[in-house]
mmCIF file of C-alpha atoms in Angstrom:
data_model
loop_
_atom_site.group_PDB
_atom_site.id
_atom_site.type_symbol
_atom_site.label_atom_id
_atom_site.label_comp_id
_atom_site.label_asym_id
_atom_site.label_seq_id
_atom_site.Cartn_x
_atom_site.Cartn_y
_atom_site.Cartn_z
ATOM 1 C CA ARG A 903 -11.257 -14.192 24.258
ATOM 2 C CA ALA A 904 -10.557 -13.740 20.558
ATOM 3 C CA ASP A 905 -7.021 -12.392 21.055
ATOM 4 C CA CYS A 906 -6.056 -15.447 23.113
ATOM 5 C CA ILE A 907 -7.512 -17.790 20.511
ATOM 6 C CA PHE A 908 -5.595 -16.033 17.745
ATOM 7 C CA HIS A 909 -2.418 -16.017 19.836
ATOM 8 C CA GLN A 910 -2.644 -19.779 20.375
ATOM 9 C CA LYS A 911 -3.397 -20.407 16.689
ATOM 10 C CA PHE A 912 -0.549 -18.106 15.576
ATOM 11 C CA CYS A 913 1.833 -19.735 18.041
ATOM 12 C CA ARG A 914 0.990 -23.238 16.814
ATOM 13 C CA GLN A 915 1.338 -22.263 13.155
ATOM 14 C CA HIS A 916 4.357 -19.973 13.292
ATOM 15 C CA SER A 917 6.615 -19.199 16.228
ATOM 16 C CA CYS A 918 6.079 -22.335 18.304
ATOM 17 C CA LYS A 919 5.543 -24.982 15.626
ATOM 18 C CA HIS A 920 7.351 -27.622 17.619
ATOM 19 C CA GLY A 921 5.551 -26.949 20.890
ATOM 20 C CA ASP A 922 8.586 -25.284 22.427
ATOM 21 C CA PHE A 923 7.827 -23.506 25.674
ATOM 22 C CA SER A 924 8.745 -19.836 25.857
ATOM 23 C CA LEU A 925 8.600 -18.116 29.223
ATOM 24 C CA SER A 926 8.503 -14.724 27.487
ATOM 25 C CA GLY A 927 5.549 -15.630 25.235
ATOM 26 C CA ALA A 928 5.372 -14.838 21.552
ATOM 27 C CA ILE A 929 5.041 -11.827 19.310
ATOM 28 C CA PHE A 930 1.530 -11.803 17.856
ATOM 29 C CA LEU A 931 -0.772 -9.886 15.547
ATOM 30 C CA ASP A 932 -4.050 -8.476 16.881
ATOM 31 C CA SER A 933 -6.760 -11.048 16.117
ATOM 32 C CA ARG A 934 -8.890 -8.399 14.407
ATOM 33 C CA CYS A 935 -6.202 -7.807 11.755
ATOM 34 C CA PRO A 936 -5.730 -9.956 8.649
ATOM 35 C CA ALA A 937 -2.664 -12.184 8.967
ATOM 36 C CA ASP A 938 -1.302 -10.983 5.614
ATOM 37 C CA PHE A 939 -1.021 -7.331 6.766
ATOM 38 C CA THR A 940 -3.379 -6.104 4.026
ATOM 39 C CA ALA A 941 -5.469 -3.953 6.396
ATOM 40 C CA PRO A 942 -4.901 -0.192 6.479
ATOM 41 C CA TYR A 943 -3.838 -0.590 10.139
ATOM 42 C CA SER A 944 -2.316 -3.627 11.862
ATOM 43 C CA ILE A 945 -1.214 -3.972 15.488
ATOM 44 C CA VAL A 946 1.574 -6.335 16.577
ATOM 45 C CA TYR A 947 2.157 -7.061 20.281
ATOM 46 C CA GLY A 948 5.281 -8.236 22.072
ATOM 47 C CA HIS A 949 6.739 -8.188 25.559
ATOM 48 C CA HIS A 950 9.297 -5.659 26.731
ATOM 49 C CA ILE A 951 12.266 -7.869 27.571
ATOM 50 C CA GLU A 952 14.873 -5.936 29.576
ATOM 51 C CA ASP A 953 17.915 -7.127 27.605
ATOM 52 C CA GLY A 954 16.448 -5.773 24.358
ATOM 53 C CA GLY A 955 14.825 -9.078 23.415
ATOM 54 C CA MET A 956 11.437 -9.267 21.721
ATOM 55 C CA PHE A 957 10.174 -5.633 21.803
ATOM 56 C CA GLY A 958 12.546 -4.475 24.540
ATOM 57 C CA ASP A 959 14.168 -1.833 22.330
ATOM 58 C CA ILE A 960 10.894 -0.118 21.401
ATOM 59 C CA VAL A 961 10.954 1.998 24.570
ATOM 60 C CA GLN A 962 14.244 3.518 23.362
ATOM 61 C CA PHE A 963 12.337 5.143 20.470
ATOM 62 C CA THR A 964 10.910 7.624 23.005
ATOM 63 C CA GLN A 965 14.398 9.209 23.064
ATOM 64 C CA SER A 966 14.981 11.733 20.263
ATOM 65 C CA VAL A 967 18.543 10.633 19.468
ATOM 66 C CA TYR A 968 17.554 6.965 19.173
ATOM 67 C CA PHE A 969 14.448 7.813 17.119
ATOM 68 C CA ALA A 970 16.493 9.979 14.734
ATOM 69 C CA ALA A 971 19.083 7.231 14.246
ATOM 70 C CA HIS A 972 16.565 4.450 13.545
ATOM 71 C CA THR A 973 14.282 5.251 10.621
ATOM 72 C CA THR A 974 13.565 1.884 9.027
ATOM 73 C CA GLY A 975 12.801 -1.725 9.810
ATOM 74 C CA THR A 976 11.802 -4.941 8.092
ATOM 75 C CA LEU A 977 8.782 -7.205 8.564
ATOM 76 C CA ILE A 978 8.994 -10.688 7.064
ATOM 77 C CA THR A 979 5.975 -12.982 6.787
ATOM 78 C CA ASP A 980 5.687 -16.402 5.174
ATOM 79 C CA ASP A 981 4.644 -14.783 1.884
ATOM 80 C CA THR A 982 5.943 -11.222 1.816
ATOM 81 C CA ALA A 983 8.724 -9.008 3.077
ATOM 82 C CA TYR A 984 8.062 -5.357 3.889
ATOM 83 C CA ASN A 985 10.306 -2.392 4.464
ATOM 84 C CA ILE A 986 8.982 -0.282 7.317
ATOM 85 C CA ALA A 987 9.371 3.494 7.327
ATOM 86 C CA LEU A 988 9.224 4.276 11.054
ATOM 87 C CA PHE A 989 7.459 7.570 11.681
ATOM 88 C CA ALA A 990 6.170 7.904 15.245
ATOM 89 C CA CYS A 991 6.451 6.765 18.824
ATOM 90 C CA VAL A 992 3.600 7.210 21.295
ATOM 91 C CA ARG A 993 3.302 6.565 25.036
ATOM 92 C CA ALA A 994 -0.248 5.426 25.761
ATOM 93 C CA ASP A 995 -2.568 3.554 28.054
ATOM 94 C CA ALA A 996 -3.270 -0.096 27.224
ATOM 95 C CA TYR A 997 -6.951 0.777 26.844
ATOM 96 C CA ASP A 998 -6.516 3.682 24.425
ATOM 97 C CA PRO A 999 -9.671 3.500 22.266
ATOM 98 C CA VAL A 1000 -8.021 4.906 19.130
ATOM 99 C CA LEU A 1001 -4.566 3.309 19.044
ATOM 100 C CA TYR A 1002 -5.873 -0.151 19.919
ATOM 101 C CA ASP A 1003 -8.701 -0.163 17.371
ATOM 102 C CA PRO A 1004 -7.541 -1.594 14.041
ATOM 103 C CA ALA A 1005 -10.868 -0.554 12.457
ATOM 104 C CA GLN A 1006 -9.977 3.114 13.030
ATOM 105 C CA SER A 1007 -10.008 5.252 9.859
ATOM 106 C CA LEU A 1008 -6.459 5.862 8.688
ATOM 107 C CA ASP A 1009 -6.901 9.656 8.545
ATOM 108 C CA ALA A 1010 -8.242 9.790 12.114
ATOM 109 C CA LEU A 1011 -5.499 7.441 13.326
ATOM 110 C CA LEU A 1012 -2.708 9.476 11.723
ATOM 111 C CA ALA A 1013 -4.063 12.729 13.169
ATOM 112 C CA TYR A 1014 -4.294 11.130 16.628
ATOM 113 C CA ILE A 1015 -0.758 9.744 16.384
ATOM 114 C CA LYS A 1016 0.613 13.155 15.377
ATOM 115 C CA ALA A 1017 -1.185 14.862 18.284
ATOM 116 C CA HIS A 1018 0.055 12.338 20.884
ATOM 117 C CA ALA A 1019 3.516 11.368 19.611
ATOM 118 C CA VAL A 1020 6.593 11.818 21.754
ATOM 119 C CA GLN A 1021 8.631 11.411 18.554
ATOM 120 C CA TYR A 1022 7.316 12.073 15.053
ATOM 121 C CA ARG A 1023 8.287 12.282 11.369
ATOM 122 C CA THR A 1024 5.792 13.023 8.616
ATOM 123 C CA PRO A 1025 4.752 9.665 7.118
ATOM 124 C CA GLY A 1026 4.244 8.822 3.473
ATOM 125 C CA SER A 1027 1.184 6.937 2.302
ATOM 126 C CA GLY A 1028 0.358 3.293 2.768
ATOM 127 C CA PRO A 1029 -0.721 0.802 5.397
ATOM 128 C CA VAL A 1030 0.342 1.487 8.975
ATOM 129 C CA VAL A 1031 1.682 -1.048 11.445
ATOM 130 C CA ALA A 1032 2.039 -0.498 15.184
ATOM 131 C CA PHE A 1033 4.405 -2.451 17.394
ATOM 132 C CA SER A 1034 3.118 -2.311 20.968
ATOM 133 C CA THR A 1035 4.906 -3.201 24.175
ATOM 134 C CA CYS A 1036 4.543 -2.511 27.872
ATOM 135 C CA THR A 1037 6.648 0.053 29.701
ATOM 136 C CA GLU A 1038 8.577 -0.689 32.821
ATOM 137 C CA ALA A 1039 6.975 2.139 34.799
ATOM 138 C CA ALA A 1040 3.207 1.596 34.674
ATOM 139 C CA THR A 1041 0.903 -1.403 34.767
ATOM 140 C CA ASN A 1042 -1.217 -0.168 31.851
ATOM 141 C CA GLY A 1043 1.565 1.910 30.290
ATOM 142 C CA ARG A 1044 2.418 1.111 26.705
ATOM 143 C CA VAL A 1045 4.791 2.360 24.034
ATOM 144 C CA LEU A 1046 3.786 2.021 20.404
ATOM 145 C CA LEU A 1047 6.147 2.396 17.463
ATOM 146 C CA PHE A 1048 4.436 3.208 14.167
ATOM 147 C CA GLY A 1049 5.632 2.563 10.650
ATOM 148 C CA GLN A 1050 4.345 2.444 7.115
ATOM 149 C CA LEU A 1051 4.559 -0.879 5.307
ATOM 150 C CA LEU A 1052 6.262 -0.772 1.931
ATOM 151 C CA PRO A 1053 6.396 -4.081 0.023
ATOM 152 C CA GLN A 1054 9.925 -5.021 -0.988
ATOM 153 C CA THR A 1055 10.445 -5.380 -4.709
#
């Protein structure tokens, strides 16, 4: 599978350079997305670790108070740092054909996110990144946090 191949390649080159074993796995970018985050839509996956590790806090964005209090983030790659303007949180199925398709048109994606969001703020313009994790309640249940990438200057 392409996603497994990318995951192994990403792990060797970035998060697990020294061959360290990690029981919880690694955060990874969808193999269909360019590694430099230049696509209009990129999807990043990570496990929901109960103590808030990895993407464990993403589920908290489904709560209005938490979502309102957390509006920004930062994504750092080897070459670039991005500010992230967080704008939506969606509960979805792992096989959602729109949210898990990085080739989706940005206009269609944004309309779909708005229609299905449990939390939402009107986004600006620019590339979108989704951070996806599993939920504790359902086998195929997922929570996705969406943000717009803004290069730091």
